[in-house]
Amino acid sequence: ESTATPEEANASPVAVTGIRHWSSADSTTVAIDLESEVQYEYSHLANPERTYFDLHDTTPAAGLPGNIEVGDPLLVRIRIAQPRAGVTRVVLETKDEVTPRVSMETNPYRLVVEIRSKAAAAKTHSAVDLFAPPKVAGTSEPQASLAPLGRWLEPPAASGDAQDVLRASSAK
C-alpha cells in the first residue's frame, strides 16, 4: 500500500526544456535547462568516450531534439533519451577522456557541465606560490622588496619649536 502525500501523488515529472552548449579554447560547457531542481547521477563510459547524466523524475519536453551535433575540439555530440519512465538520460560523446565539473544552478534551474580534456584540467591545477617575491619581467631575479609589514617608519626629526611641542605632547 502506498503512503504518498497528496503533493507526491499529484507530482508530475520535471520537464527538461532545453540543452545549450558553448566552447572556449580549452573547455566546452553544456547547460541542461530544467523546470525545477532535480536529483541526478552521472558516470563515464569508454569506447567510445562518453559521460552520461541520468536526471531523475524528469521527462524531455516536446520538441527537444534527440541528437545535437557539436563537433568542437572536445565534444562530438549530445544525445537525449528516456531509457525508462521518469529518467531522462543526457549523453555527452567526447573525443577523448574528459574531466567534468558539474553544478546545479537556480534562477533558472539548469544543470551546468563544464568539460575539459585531462591535460587541460591538469594544467589548471598547478601549484602557485602566493608568497614568493615578485620577479623582474623576463628574468628569474626577484624585485627589490618593500619594508616588512608591521614595521613603523620614524617621523622626520622636528626642529626648534615643533620638537618642543612633540616632547610636550608625548610627556602627557
mmCIF file of C-alpha atoms in Angstrom:
data_model
loop_
_atom_site.group_PDB
_atom_site.id
_atom_site.type_symbol
_atom_site.label_atom_id
_atom_site.label_comp_id
_atom_site.label_asym_id
_atom_site.label_seq_id
_atom_site.Cartn_x
_atom_site.Cartn_y
_atom_site.Cartn_z
ATOM 1 C CA GLU A 1 0.000 0.000 0.000
ATOM 2 C CA SER A 2 1.327 3.449 -0.953
ATOM 3 C CA THR A 3 1.815 6.189 1.640
ATOM 4 C CA ALA A 4 2.427 9.039 -0.802
ATOM 5 C CA THR A 5 1.448 12.516 0.310
ATOM 6 C CA PRO A 6 -1.136 14.371 -1.813
ATOM 7 C CA GLU A 7 1.670 16.546 -3.205
ATOM 8 C CA GLU A 8 3.687 13.464 -4.244
ATOM 9 C CA ALA A 9 0.632 11.746 -5.724
ATOM 10 C CA ASN A 10 -0.095 14.792 -7.918
ATOM 11 C CA ALA A 11 3.565 15.493 -8.745
ATOM 12 C CA SER A 12 4.387 15.304 -12.406
ATOM 13 C CA PRO A 13 7.868 14.797 -13.800
ATOM 14 C CA VAL A 14 10.048 17.866 -14.238
ATOM 15 C CA ALA A 15 10.481 18.827 -17.894
ATOM 16 C CA VAL A 16 13.931 19.045 -19.455
ATOM 17 C CA THR A 17 13.184 22.140 -21.541
ATOM 18 C CA GLY A 18 16.403 22.715 -23.460
ATOM 19 C CA ILE A 19 20.058 21.951 -23.981
ATOM 20 C CA ARG A 20 22.607 24.627 -24.861
ATOM 21 C CA HIS A 21 26.365 24.426 -25.399
ATOM 22 C CA TRP A 22 29.295 26.754 -25.995
ATOM 23 C CA SER A 23 33.040 26.311 -26.388
ATOM 24 C CA SER A 24 36.251 28.078 -25.450
ATOM 25 C CA ALA A 25 39.875 27.273 -26.265
ATOM 26 C CA ASP A 26 40.217 24.581 -23.572
ATOM 27 C CA SER A 27 36.686 23.720 -22.417
ATOM 28 C CA THR A 28 33.117 23.097 -23.521
ATOM 29 C CA THR A 29 30.097 23.945 -21.379
ATOM 30 C CA VAL A 30 26.707 22.261 -21.647
ATOM 31 C CA ALA A 31 23.631 23.690 -19.891
ATOM 32 C CA ILE A 32 20.638 21.394 -19.421
ATOM 33 C CA ASP A 33 17.593 23.607 -18.797
ATOM 34 C CA LEU A 34 15.013 22.321 -16.292
ATOM 35 C CA GLU A 35 11.632 23.425 -14.912
ATOM 36 C CA SER A 36 12.867 22.893 -11.336
ATOM 37 C CA GLU A 37 15.656 21.267 -9.343
ATOM 38 C CA VAL A 38 16.175 17.526 -9.863
ATOM 39 C CA GLN A 39 18.312 14.738 -8.500
ATOM 40 C CA TYR A 40 20.857 13.369 -10.925
ATOM 41 C CA GLU A 41 23.746 10.969 -11.204
ATOM 42 C CA TYR A 42 26.480 10.682 -13.776
ATOM 43 C CA SER A 43 29.083 8.232 -14.929
ATOM 44 C CA HIS A 44 31.788 7.729 -17.554
ATOM 45 C CA LEU A 45 31.990 5.005 -20.199
ATOM 46 C CA ALA A 46 34.769 4.231 -22.686
ATOM 47 C CA ASN A 47 34.910 3.025 -26.324
ATOM 48 C CA PRO A 48 33.594 5.478 -27.405
ATOM 49 C CA GLU A 49 34.350 8.027 -24.685
ATOM 50 C CA ARG A 50 31.203 9.448 -23.137
ATOM 51 C CA THR A 51 29.814 10.835 -19.902
ATOM 52 C CA TYR A 52 26.124 10.387 -19.204
ATOM 53 C CA PHE A 53 23.721 12.049 -16.785
ATOM 54 C CA ASP A 54 20.547 10.405 -15.509
ATOM 55 C CA LEU A 55 18.065 13.082 -14.431
ATOM 56 C CA HIS A 56 15.523 11.534 -12.041
ATOM 57 C CA ASP A 57 11.784 12.299 -12.082
ATOM 58 C CA THR A 58 12.089 14.103 -15.419
ATOM 59 C CA THR A 59 10.768 13.908 -18.937
ATOM 60 C CA PRO A 60 12.102 15.505 -22.138
ATOM 61 C CA ALA A 61 9.930 18.420 -23.274
ATOM 62 C CA ALA A 62 8.101 18.065 -26.571
ATOM 63 C CA GLY A 63 10.305 19.182 -29.420
ATOM 64 C CA LEU A 64 13.612 18.589 -27.599
ATOM 65 C CA PRO A 65 15.948 17.063 -30.204
ATOM 66 C CA GLY A 66 17.282 13.577 -29.516
ATOM 67 C CA ASN A 67 20.665 14.308 -31.083
ATOM 68 C CA ILE A 68 22.690 17.553 -31.198
ATOM 69 C CA GLU A 69 25.857 17.528 -33.306
ATOM 70 C CA VAL A 70 28.535 19.728 -31.677
ATOM 71 C CA GLY A 71 31.859 18.857 -33.348
ATOM 72 C CA ASP A 72 34.151 21.114 -31.293
ATOM 73 C CA PRO A 73 37.649 20.019 -30.110
ATOM 74 C CA LEU A 74 36.212 18.154 -27.070
ATOM 75 C CA LEU A 75 32.554 17.291 -27.698
ATOM 76 C CA VAL A 76 31.297 15.240 -30.661
ATOM 77 C CA ARG A 77 27.564 15.256 -29.923
ATOM 78 C CA ILE A 78 24.899 15.378 -27.218
ATOM 79 C CA ARG A 79 22.208 12.682 -27.137
ATOM 80 C CA ILE A 80 18.968 12.858 -25.158
ATOM 81 C CA ALA A 81 16.730 9.860 -24.433
ATOM 82 C CA GLN A 82 14.345 8.418 -21.868
ATOM 83 C CA PRO A 83 15.666 4.902 -21.095
ATOM 84 C CA ARG A 84 12.829 4.280 -18.603
ATOM 85 C CA ALA A 85 9.839 6.192 -17.291
ATOM 86 C CA GLY A 86 10.831 9.144 -15.112
ATOM 87 C CA VAL A 87 14.503 9.220 -16.162
ATOM 88 C CA THR A 88 15.962 11.455 -18.852
ATOM 89 C CA ARG A 89 19.478 10.490 -19.941
ATOM 90 C CA VAL A 90 21.798 13.094 -21.462
ATOM 91 C CA VAL A 91 24.922 11.610 -23.051
ATOM 92 C CA LEU A 92 27.967 13.744 -23.889
ATOM 93 C CA GLU A 93 30.032 11.916 -26.521
ATOM 94 C CA THR A 94 33.600 13.222 -26.309
ATOM 95 C CA LYS A 95 36.696 12.851 -28.478
ATOM 96 C CA ASP A 96 38.928 11.865 -25.546
ATOM 97 C CA GLU A 97 38.571 11.197 -21.833
ATOM 98 C CA VAL A 98 37.478 14.411 -20.127
ATOM 99 C CA THR A 99 37.132 15.817 -16.628
ATOM 100 C CA PRO A 100 33.612 17.154 -15.988
ATOM 101 C CA ARG A 101 32.762 19.827 -13.432
ATOM 102 C CA VAL A 102 29.032 19.681 -12.639
ATOM 103 C CA SER A 103 26.761 22.087 -10.757
ATOM 104 C CA MET A 104 23.022 22.538 -10.305
ATOM 105 C CA GLU A 105 22.176 26.221 -10.791
ATOM 106 C CA THR A 106 18.980 28.100 -9.989
ATOM 107 C CA ASN A 107 17.072 31.031 -11.461
ATOM 108 C CA PRO A 108 16.544 29.499 -13.963
ATOM 109 C CA TYR A 109 17.136 25.867 -12.971
ATOM 110 C CA ARG A 110 19.812 24.169 -15.039
ATOM 111 C CA LEU A 111 22.466 21.506 -14.727
ATOM 112 C CA VAL A 112 25.742 23.015 -15.948
ATOM 113 C CA VAL A 113 28.512 20.685 -17.103
ATOM 114 C CA GLU A 114 31.947 22.048 -17.978
ATOM 115 C CA ILE A 115 34.242 19.534 -19.642
ATOM 116 C CA ARG A 116 37.990 19.862 -20.075
ATOM 117 C CA SER A 117 40.500 17.477 -21.519
ATOM 118 C CA LYS A 118 42.512 15.626 -18.869
ATOM 119 C CA ALA A 119 45.650 17.551 -19.971
ATOM 120 C CA ALA A 120 43.969 20.982 -19.700
ATOM 121 C CA ALA A 121 42.496 20.082 -16.297
ATOM 122 C CA ALA A 122 45.957 19.087 -15.024
ATOM 123 C CA LYS A 123 47.417 22.450 -16.130
ATOM 124 C CA THR A 124 44.776 24.466 -14.285
ATOM 125 C CA HIS A 125 45.657 22.768 -11.010
ATOM 126 C CA SER A 126 49.376 23.599 -10.978
ATOM 127 C CA ALA A 127 50.809 24.980 -7.742
ATOM 128 C CA VAL A 128 51.252 28.717 -7.329
ATOM 129 C CA ASP A 129 53.376 30.198 -4.524
ATOM 130 C CA LEU A 130 51.387 33.238 -3.407
ATOM 131 C CA PHE A 131 54.141 34.318 -1.010
ATOM 132 C CA ALA A 132 57.116 34.196 -3.379
ATOM 133 C CA PRO A 133 58.672 37.586 -4.122
ATOM 134 C CA PRO A 134 57.652 39.032 -7.487
ATOM 135 C CA LYS A 135 60.112 38.541 -10.341
ATOM 136 C CA VAL A 136 61.528 41.185 -12.654
ATOM 137 C CA ALA A 137 59.906 40.649 -16.066
ATOM 138 C CA GLY A 138 61.992 38.434 -18.339
ATOM 139 C CA THR A 139 64.397 37.259 -15.597
ATOM 140 C CA SER A 140 64.445 34.949 -12.626
ATOM 141 C CA GLU A 141 65.674 37.765 -10.349
ATOM 142 C CA PRO A 142 63.350 38.902 -7.553
ATOM 143 C CA GLN A 143 62.288 42.543 -7.470
ATOM 144 C CA ALA A 144 63.507 44.753 -4.621
ATOM 145 C CA SER A 145 61.175 44.196 -1.707
ATOM 146 C CA LEU A 146 59.409 46.734 0.451
ATOM 147 C CA ALA A 147 59.887 47.104 4.208
ATOM 148 C CA PRO A 148 58.398 44.158 6.092
ATOM 149 C CA LEU A 149 54.796 44.534 7.182
ATOM 150 C CA GLY A 150 54.325 45.829 10.731
ATOM 151 C CA ARG A 151 57.497 47.930 10.794
ATOM 152 C CA TRP A 152 56.861 51.541 11.775
ATOM 153 C CA LEU A 153 58.564 54.337 9.915
ATOM 154 C CA GLU A 154 60.161 57.008 12.150
ATOM 155 C CA PRO A 155 58.783 60.536 11.724
ATOM 156 C CA PRO A 156 61.208 63.098 10.382
ATOM 157 C CA ALA A 157 63.242 64.927 13.057
ATOM 158 C CA ALA A 158 61.487 68.082 14.209
ATOM 159 C CA SER A 159 63.434 71.251 14.757
ATOM 160 C CA GLY A 160 63.017 74.142 17.171
ATOM 161 C CA ASP A 161 59.518 74.827 18.451
ATOM 162 C CA ALA A 162 57.978 71.827 16.692
ATOM 163 C CA GLN A 163 60.367 69.486 18.528
ATOM 164 C CA ASP A 164 59.363 71.003 21.879
ATOM 165 C CA VAL A 165 55.661 70.575 21.019
ATOM 166 C CA LEU A 166 56.283 66.888 20.206
ATOM 167 C CA ARG A 167 58.121 66.322 23.515
ATOM 168 C CA ALA A 168 55.433 68.135 25.498
ATOM 169 C CA SER A 169 52.580 66.153 23.892
ATOM 170 C CA SER A 170 54.320 62.795 24.412
ATOM 171 C CA ALA A 171 55.065 63.632 28.069
ATOM 172 C CA LYS A 172 51.362 63.999 28.917
#
